[in-house]
Structures are given as structure tokens and as C-alpha cells.
């Protein structure tokens, strides 16, 4: 059975606050998912807080994304 994947839109984010990535790979009928998250600064300056918050919101939005797998029925025989 073939599957097509529709992964979350945002899969890689990197800036001075940290790094986030998510990758999805089909291996036959099994889905392999990998996520990485690194947070760089230990302290965030008050003037950087809104940019830091945007970064964290992007990470959360990406991490909560929905992965849809659709079975490819093009090779199935018609009844």
C-alpha cells in the first residue's frame, strides 16, 4: 500500500533563540517522525521578549500540526 503524506507546513525554525525541526519519512507502511528542539539563551532580555515569544509560538504551532496520511488507491482494481 502506498501512502502520501501531508506534513505540517512549518518544519524548520531557527534564530538566535533556538532551533526546531520536524521531519516525517515513510518507510513502507511505517511513519518515522523526528523532532528536534534546542533553546539557546538561558536569559532573554526584556527588549527581546516579544521576538522570543513569537519564536516559541511558531514552535508550538508547528509541533501541534496535523499529519495526514492518505492511502493511494490508484493501483487498486476496480470492482
mmCIF file of N, CA and C in Angstrom:
data_model
loop_
_atom_site.group_PDB
_atom_site.id
_atom_site.type_symbol
_atom_site.label_atom_id
_atom_site.label_comp_id
_atom_site.label_asym_id
_atom_site.label_seq_id
_atom_site.Cartn_x
_atom_site.Cartn_y
_atom_site.Cartn_z
ATOM 1 N N UNK A 1 0.837 -1.178 0.000
ATOM 2 C CA UNK A 1 0.000 0.000 0.000
ATOM 3 C C UNK A 1 0.880 1.239 0.000
ATOM 4 N N UNK A 2 0.575 2.162 -0.885
ATOM 5 C CA UNK A 2 1.295 3.427 -0.951
ATOM 6 C C UNK A 2 0.565 4.469 -0.125
ATOM 7 N N UNK A 3 1.313 5.322 0.533
ATOM 8 C CA UNK A 3 0.734 6.422 1.292
ATOM 9 C C UNK A 3 1.357 7.725 0.821
ATOM 10 N N UNK A 4 0.567 8.773 0.827
ATOM 11 C CA UNK A 4 1.068 10.116 0.566
ATOM 12 C C UNK A 4 0.997 10.870 1.871
ATOM 13 N N UNK A 5 1.993 11.668 2.152
ATOM 14 C CA UNK A 5 1.996 12.408 3.414
ATOM 15 C C UNK A 5 1.782 13.891 3.156
ATOM 16 N N UNK A 6 1.091 14.511 4.054
ATOM 17 C CA UNK A 6 0.900 15.954 4.056
ATOM 18 C C UNK A 6 1.353 16.411 5.422
ATOM 19 N N UNK A 7 2.588 16.876 5.500
ATOM 20 C CA UNK A 7 3.200 17.219 6.778
ATOM 21 C C UNK A 7 2.803 18.629 7.198
ATOM 22 N N UNK A 8 2.957 18.936 8.476
ATOM 23 C CA UNK A 8 2.703 20.305 8.925
ATOM 24 C C UNK A 8 3.516 21.292 8.093
ATOM 25 N N UNK A 9 2.942 22.460 7.844
ATOM 26 C CA UNK A 9 3.547 23.431 6.941
ATOM 27 C C UNK A 9 4.943 23.861 7.394
ATOM 28 N N UNK A 10 5.081 24.220 8.650
ATOM 29 C CA UNK A 10 6.339 24.763 9.139
ATOM 30 C C UNK A 10 7.166 23.643 9.766
ATOM 31 N N UNK A 11 8.281 23.278 9.136
ATOM 32 C CA UNK A 11 9.064 22.139 9.604
ATOM 33 C C UNK A 11 10.442 22.528 10.143
ATOM 34 N N UNK A 12 10.862 23.767 9.942
ATOM 35 C CA UNK A 12 12.194 24.174 10.419
ATOM 36 C C UNK A 12 12.157 25.645 10.819
ATOM 37 N N UNK A 13 12.601 25.912 12.038
ATOM 38 C CA UNK A 13 12.663 27.273 12.559
ATOM 39 C C UNK A 13 14.012 27.428 13.245
ATOM 40 N N UNK A 14 14.721 28.487 12.915
ATOM 41 C CA UNK A 14 15.995 28.733 13.599
ATOM 42 C C UNK A 14 16.246 30.234 13.669
ATOM 43 N N UNK A 15 16.620 30.698 14.831
ATOM 44 C CA UNK A 15 17.026 32.082 15.029
ATOM 45 C C UNK A 15 17.908 32.143 16.278
ATOM 46 N N UNK A 16 18.143 33.334 16.797
ATOM 47 C CA UNK A 16 19.074 33.460 17.923
ATOM 48 C C UNK A 16 18.520 32.839 19.206
ATOM 49 N N UNK A 17 17.227 32.531 19.236
ATOM 50 C CA UNK A 17 16.630 31.952 20.439
ATOM 51 C C UNK A 17 16.703 30.432 20.469
ATOM 52 N N UNK A 18 16.784 29.809 19.286
ATOM 53 C CA UNK A 18 16.832 28.360 19.293
ATOM 54 C C UNK A 18 16.610 27.762 17.926
ATOM 55 N N UNK A 19 16.360 26.469 17.941
ATOM 56 C CA UNK A 19 16.213 25.684 16.718
ATOM 57 C C UNK A 19 15.114 24.655 16.938
ATOM 58 N N UNK A 20 14.240 24.506 15.924
ATOM 59 C CA UNK A 20 13.215 23.471 15.950
ATOM 60 C C UNK A 20 13.105 22.899 14.549
ATOM 61 N N UNK A 21 13.025 21.586 14.458
ATOM 62 C CA UNK A 21 12.750 20.966 13.160
ATOM 63 C C UNK A 21 11.943 19.699 13.385
ATOM 64 N N UNK A 22 11.147 19.386 12.379
ATOM 65 C CA UNK A 22 10.408 18.124 12.393
ATOM 66 C C UNK A 22 10.479 17.533 10.995
ATOM 67 N N UNK A 23 10.742 16.238 10.928
ATOM 68 C CA UNK A 23 10.792 15.543 9.647
ATOM 69 C C UNK A 23 9.955 14.279 9.750
ATOM 70 N N UNK A 24 9.344 13.934 8.642
ATOM 71 C CA UNK A 24 8.499 12.747 8.570
ATOM 72 C C UNK A 24 8.929 11.945 7.355
ATOM 73 N N UNK A 25 9.164 10.658 7.549
ATOM 74 C CA UNK A 25 9.621 9.795 6.481
ATOM 75 C C UNK A 25 8.780 8.528 6.461
ATOM 76 N N UNK A 26 8.304 8.161 5.277
ATOM 77 C CA UNK A 26 7.579 6.903 5.130
ATOM 78 C C UNK A 26 8.584 5.814 4.780
ATOM 79 N N UNK A 27 8.551 4.742 5.533
ATOM 80 C CA UNK A 27 9.377 3.570 5.253
ATOM 81 C C UNK A 27 8.421 2.398 5.096
ATOM 82 N N UNK A 28 8.031 2.156 3.844
ATOM 83 C CA UNK A 28 6.997 1.162 3.585
ATOM 84 C C UNK A 28 5.676 1.688 4.127
ATOM 85 N N UNK A 29 5.081 0.942 5.052
ATOM 86 C CA UNK A 29 3.815 1.378 5.639
ATOM 87 C C UNK A 29 4.016 1.986 7.025
ATOM 88 N N UNK A 30 5.278 2.240 7.401
ATOM 89 C CA UNK A 30 5.554 2.829 8.716
ATOM 90 C C UNK A 30 5.991 4.280 8.569
ATOM 91 N N UNK A 31 5.510 5.095 9.477
ATOM 92 C CA UNK A 31 5.873 6.501 9.503
ATOM 93 C C UNK A 31 6.942 6.714 10.565
ATOM 94 N N UNK A 32 8.047 7.340 10.168
ATOM 95 C CA UNK A 32 9.095 7.698 11.124
ATOM 96 C C UNK A 32 9.039 9.209 11.319
ATOM 97 N N UNK A 33 8.860 9.645 12.545
ATOM 98 C CA UNK A 33 8.796 11.067 12.868
ATOM 99 C C UNK A 33 9.986 11.423 13.748
ATOM 100 N N UNK A 34 10.588 12.571 13.452
ATOM 101 C CA UNK A 34 11.729 13.034 14.251
ATOM 102 C C UNK A 34 11.542 14.517 14.521
ATOM 103 N N UNK A 35 11.705 14.899 15.785
ATOM 104 C CA UNK A 35 11.619 16.300 16.174
ATOM 105 C C UNK A 35 12.857 16.666 16.966
ATOM 106 N N UNK A 36 13.354 17.864 16.714
ATOM 107 C CA UNK A 36 14.492 18.388 17.475
ATOM 108 C C UNK A 36 14.129 19.776 17.974
ATOM 109 N N UNK A 37 14.536 20.070 19.201
ATOM 110 C CA UNK A 37 14.298 21.390 19.775
ATOM 111 C C UNK A 37 15.485 21.766 20.637
ATOM 112 N N UNK A 38 16.071 22.908 20.335
ATOM 113 C CA UNK A 38 17.187 23.444 21.114
ATOM 114 C C UNK A 38 16.840 24.865 21.498
ATOM 115 N N UNK A 39 17.011 25.192 22.751
ATOM 116 C CA UNK A 39 16.790 26.542 23.244
ATOM 117 C C UNK A 39 18.149 27.116 23.609
ATOM 118 N N UNK A 40 18.554 28.225 22.967
ATOM 119 C CA UNK A 40 19.907 28.741 23.146
ATOM 120 C C UNK A 40 20.109 29.599 24.399
ATOM 121 N N UNK A 41 19.426 30.739 24.538
ATOM 122 C CA UNK A 41 19.773 31.600 25.679
ATOM 123 C C UNK A 41 19.189 31.094 26.991
ATOM 124 N N UNK A 42 19.910 31.331 28.053
ATOM 125 C CA UNK A 42 19.392 30.995 29.375
ATOM 126 C C UNK A 42 18.526 32.132 29.897
ATOM 127 N N UNK A 43 18.830 33.344 29.448
ATOM 128 C CA UNK A 43 18.070 34.527 29.846
ATOM 129 C C UNK A 43 17.684 35.301 28.593
ATOM 130 N N UNK A 44 16.486 35.860 28.609
ATOM 131 C CA UNK A 44 16.016 36.681 27.496
ATOM 132 C C UNK A 44 15.869 38.106 28.005
ATOM 133 N N UNK A 45 16.509 39.019 27.310
ATOM 134 C CA UNK A 45 16.432 40.422 27.690
ATOM 135 C C UNK A 45 15.007 40.936 27.464
ATOM 136 N N UNK A 46 14.566 41.869 28.292
ATOM 137 C CA UNK A 46 13.198 42.388 28.155
ATOM 138 C C UNK A 46 12.876 42.906 26.747
ATOM 139 N N UNK A 47 13.835 43.554 26.105
ATOM 140 C CA UNK A 47 13.578 44.092 24.764
ATOM 141 C C UNK A 47 13.466 42.991 23.700
ATOM 142 N N UNK A 48 13.942 41.777 23.997
ATOM 143 C CA UNK A 48 13.862 40.649 23.064
ATOM 144 C C UNK A 48 12.667 39.736 23.343
ATOM 145 N N UNK A 49 11.930 40.040 24.396
ATOM 146 C CA UNK A 49 10.897 39.103 24.825
ATOM 147 C C UNK A 49 9.808 38.879 23.774
ATOM 148 N N UNK A 50 9.359 39.914 23.087
ATOM 149 C CA UNK A 50 8.288 39.720 22.096
ATOM 150 C C UNK A 50 8.778 38.844 20.936
ATOM 151 N N UNK A 51 10.029 39.000 20.503
ATOM 152 C CA UNK A 51 10.588 38.155 19.440
ATOM 153 C C UNK A 51 10.752 36.713 19.939
ATOM 154 N N UNK A 52 11.172 36.567 21.191
ATOM 155 C CA UNK A 52 11.297 35.235 21.788
ATOM 156 C C UNK A 52 9.934 34.551 21.859
ATOM 157 N N UNK A 53 8.933 35.301 22.258
ATOM 158 C CA UNK A 53 7.574 34.752 22.349
ATOM 159 C C UNK A 53 7.053 34.333 20.972
ATOM 160 N N UNK A 54 7.335 35.126 19.929
ATOM 161 C CA UNK A 54 6.944 34.752 18.557
ATOM 162 C C UNK A 54 7.617 33.438 18.154
ATOM 163 N N UNK A 55 8.908 33.302 18.474
ATOM 164 C CA UNK A 55 9.634 32.064 18.172
ATOM 165 C C UNK A 55 8.967 30.871 18.859
ATOM 166 N N UNK A 56 8.684 31.011 20.143
ATOM 167 C CA UNK A 56 8.065 29.911 20.880
ATOM 168 C C UNK A 56 6.675 29.583 20.340
ATOM 169 N N UNK A 57 5.903 30.594 19.948
ATOM 170 C CA UNK A 57 4.581 30.359 19.367
ATOM 171 C C UNK A 57 4.686 29.632 18.030
ATOM 172 N N UNK A 58 5.705 29.966 17.218
ATOM 173 C CA UNK A 58 5.922 29.256 15.959
ATOM 174 C C UNK A 58 6.248 27.787 16.216
ATOM 175 N N UNK A 59 7.086 27.530 17.217
ATOM 176 C CA UNK A 59 7.448 26.154 17.565
ATOM 177 C C UNK A 59 6.198 25.380 17.995
ATOM 178 N N UNK A 60 5.401 25.966 18.867
ATOM 179 C CA UNK A 60 4.193 25.300 19.357
ATOM 180 C C UNK A 60 3.222 25.033 18.210
ATOM 181 N N UNK A 61 3.046 26.013 17.332
ATOM 182 C CA UNK A 61 2.141 25.836 16.191
ATOM 183 C C UNK A 61 2.618 24.698 15.294
ATOM 184 N N UNK A 62 3.913 24.664 15.010
ATOM 185 C CA UNK A 62 4.455 23.597 14.173
ATOM 186 C C UNK A 62 4.344 22.241 14.863
ATOM 187 N N UNK A 63 4.676 22.200 16.139
ATOM 188 C CA UNK A 63 4.659 20.940 16.880
ATOM 189 C C UNK A 63 3.247 20.389 17.019
ATOM 190 N N UNK A 64 2.254 21.251 17.024
ATOM 191 C CA UNK A 64 0.864 20.812 17.137
ATOM 192 C C UNK A 64 0.216 20.583 15.783
ATOM 193 N N UNK A 65 1.008 20.669 14.714
ATOM 194 C CA UNK A 65 0.473 20.466 13.373
ATOM 195 C C UNK A 65 -0.070 19.060 13.201
ATOM 196 N N UNK A 66 -0.971 18.934 12.262
ATOM 197 C CA UNK A 66 -1.607 17.641 11.990
ATOM 198 C C UNK A 66 -0.932 16.993 10.792
ATOM 199 N N UNK A 67 -0.636 15.736 10.918
ATOM 200 C CA UNK A 67 -0.055 14.960 9.830
ATOM 201 C C UNK A 67 -1.157 14.090 9.244
ATOM 202 N N UNK A 68 -1.373 14.202 7.942
ATOM 203 C CA UNK A 68 -2.427 13.438 7.281
ATOM 204 C C UNK A 68 -1.778 12.442 6.333
ATOM 205 N N UNK A 69 -2.154 11.189 6.452
ATOM 206 C CA UNK A 69 -1.705 10.146 5.532
ATOM 207 C C UNK A 69 -2.897 9.696 4.704
ATOM 208 N N UNK A 70 -2.736 9.694 3.396
ATOM 209 C CA UNK A 70 -3.790 9.239 2.510
ATOM 210 C C UNK A 70 -3.306 8.009 1.770
ATOM 211 N N UNK A 71 -4.115 6.997 1.761
ATOM 212 C CA UNK A 71 -3.788 5.765 1.048
ATOM 213 C C UNK A 71 -3.944 6.009 -0.442
ATOM 214 N N UNK A 72 -2.976 5.583 -1.208
ATOM 215 C CA UNK A 72 -3.030 5.713 -2.667
ATOM 216 C C UNK A 72 -3.781 4.524 -3.216
ATOM 217 N N UNK A 73 -4.974 4.768 -3.699
ATOM 218 C CA UNK A 73 -5.805 3.688 -4.249
ATOM 219 C C UNK A 73 -5.729 3.599 -5.771
ATOM 220 N N UNK A 74 -4.805 4.322 -6.375
ATOM 221 C CA UNK A 74 -4.731 4.330 -7.840
ATOM 222 C C UNK A 74 -4.362 2.959 -8.401
ATOM 223 N N UNK A 75 -3.679 2.124 -7.613
ATOM 224 C CA UNK A 75 -3.284 0.812 -8.108
ATOM 225 C C UNK A 75 -4.304 -0.271 -7.738
ATOM 226 N N UNK A 76 -5.363 0.122 -7.016
ATOM 227 C CA UNK A 76 -6.382 -0.850 -6.626
ATOM 228 C C UNK A 76 -7.239 -1.193 -7.827
ATOM 229 N N UNK A 77 -7.678 -2.429 -7.886
ATOM 230 C CA UNK A 77 -8.518 -2.848 -9.009
ATOM 231 C C UNK A 77 -9.952 -2.391 -8.780
ATOM 232 N N UNK A 78 -10.607 -2.029 -9.860
ATOM 233 C CA UNK A 78 -11.999 -1.565 -9.786
ATOM 234 C C UNK A 78 -12.925 -2.753 -9.605
ATOM 235 N N UNK A 79 -14.003 -2.533 -8.880
ATOM 236 C CA UNK A 79 -14.988 -3.607 -8.640
ATOM 237 C C UNK A 79 -16.106 -3.470 -9.645
#
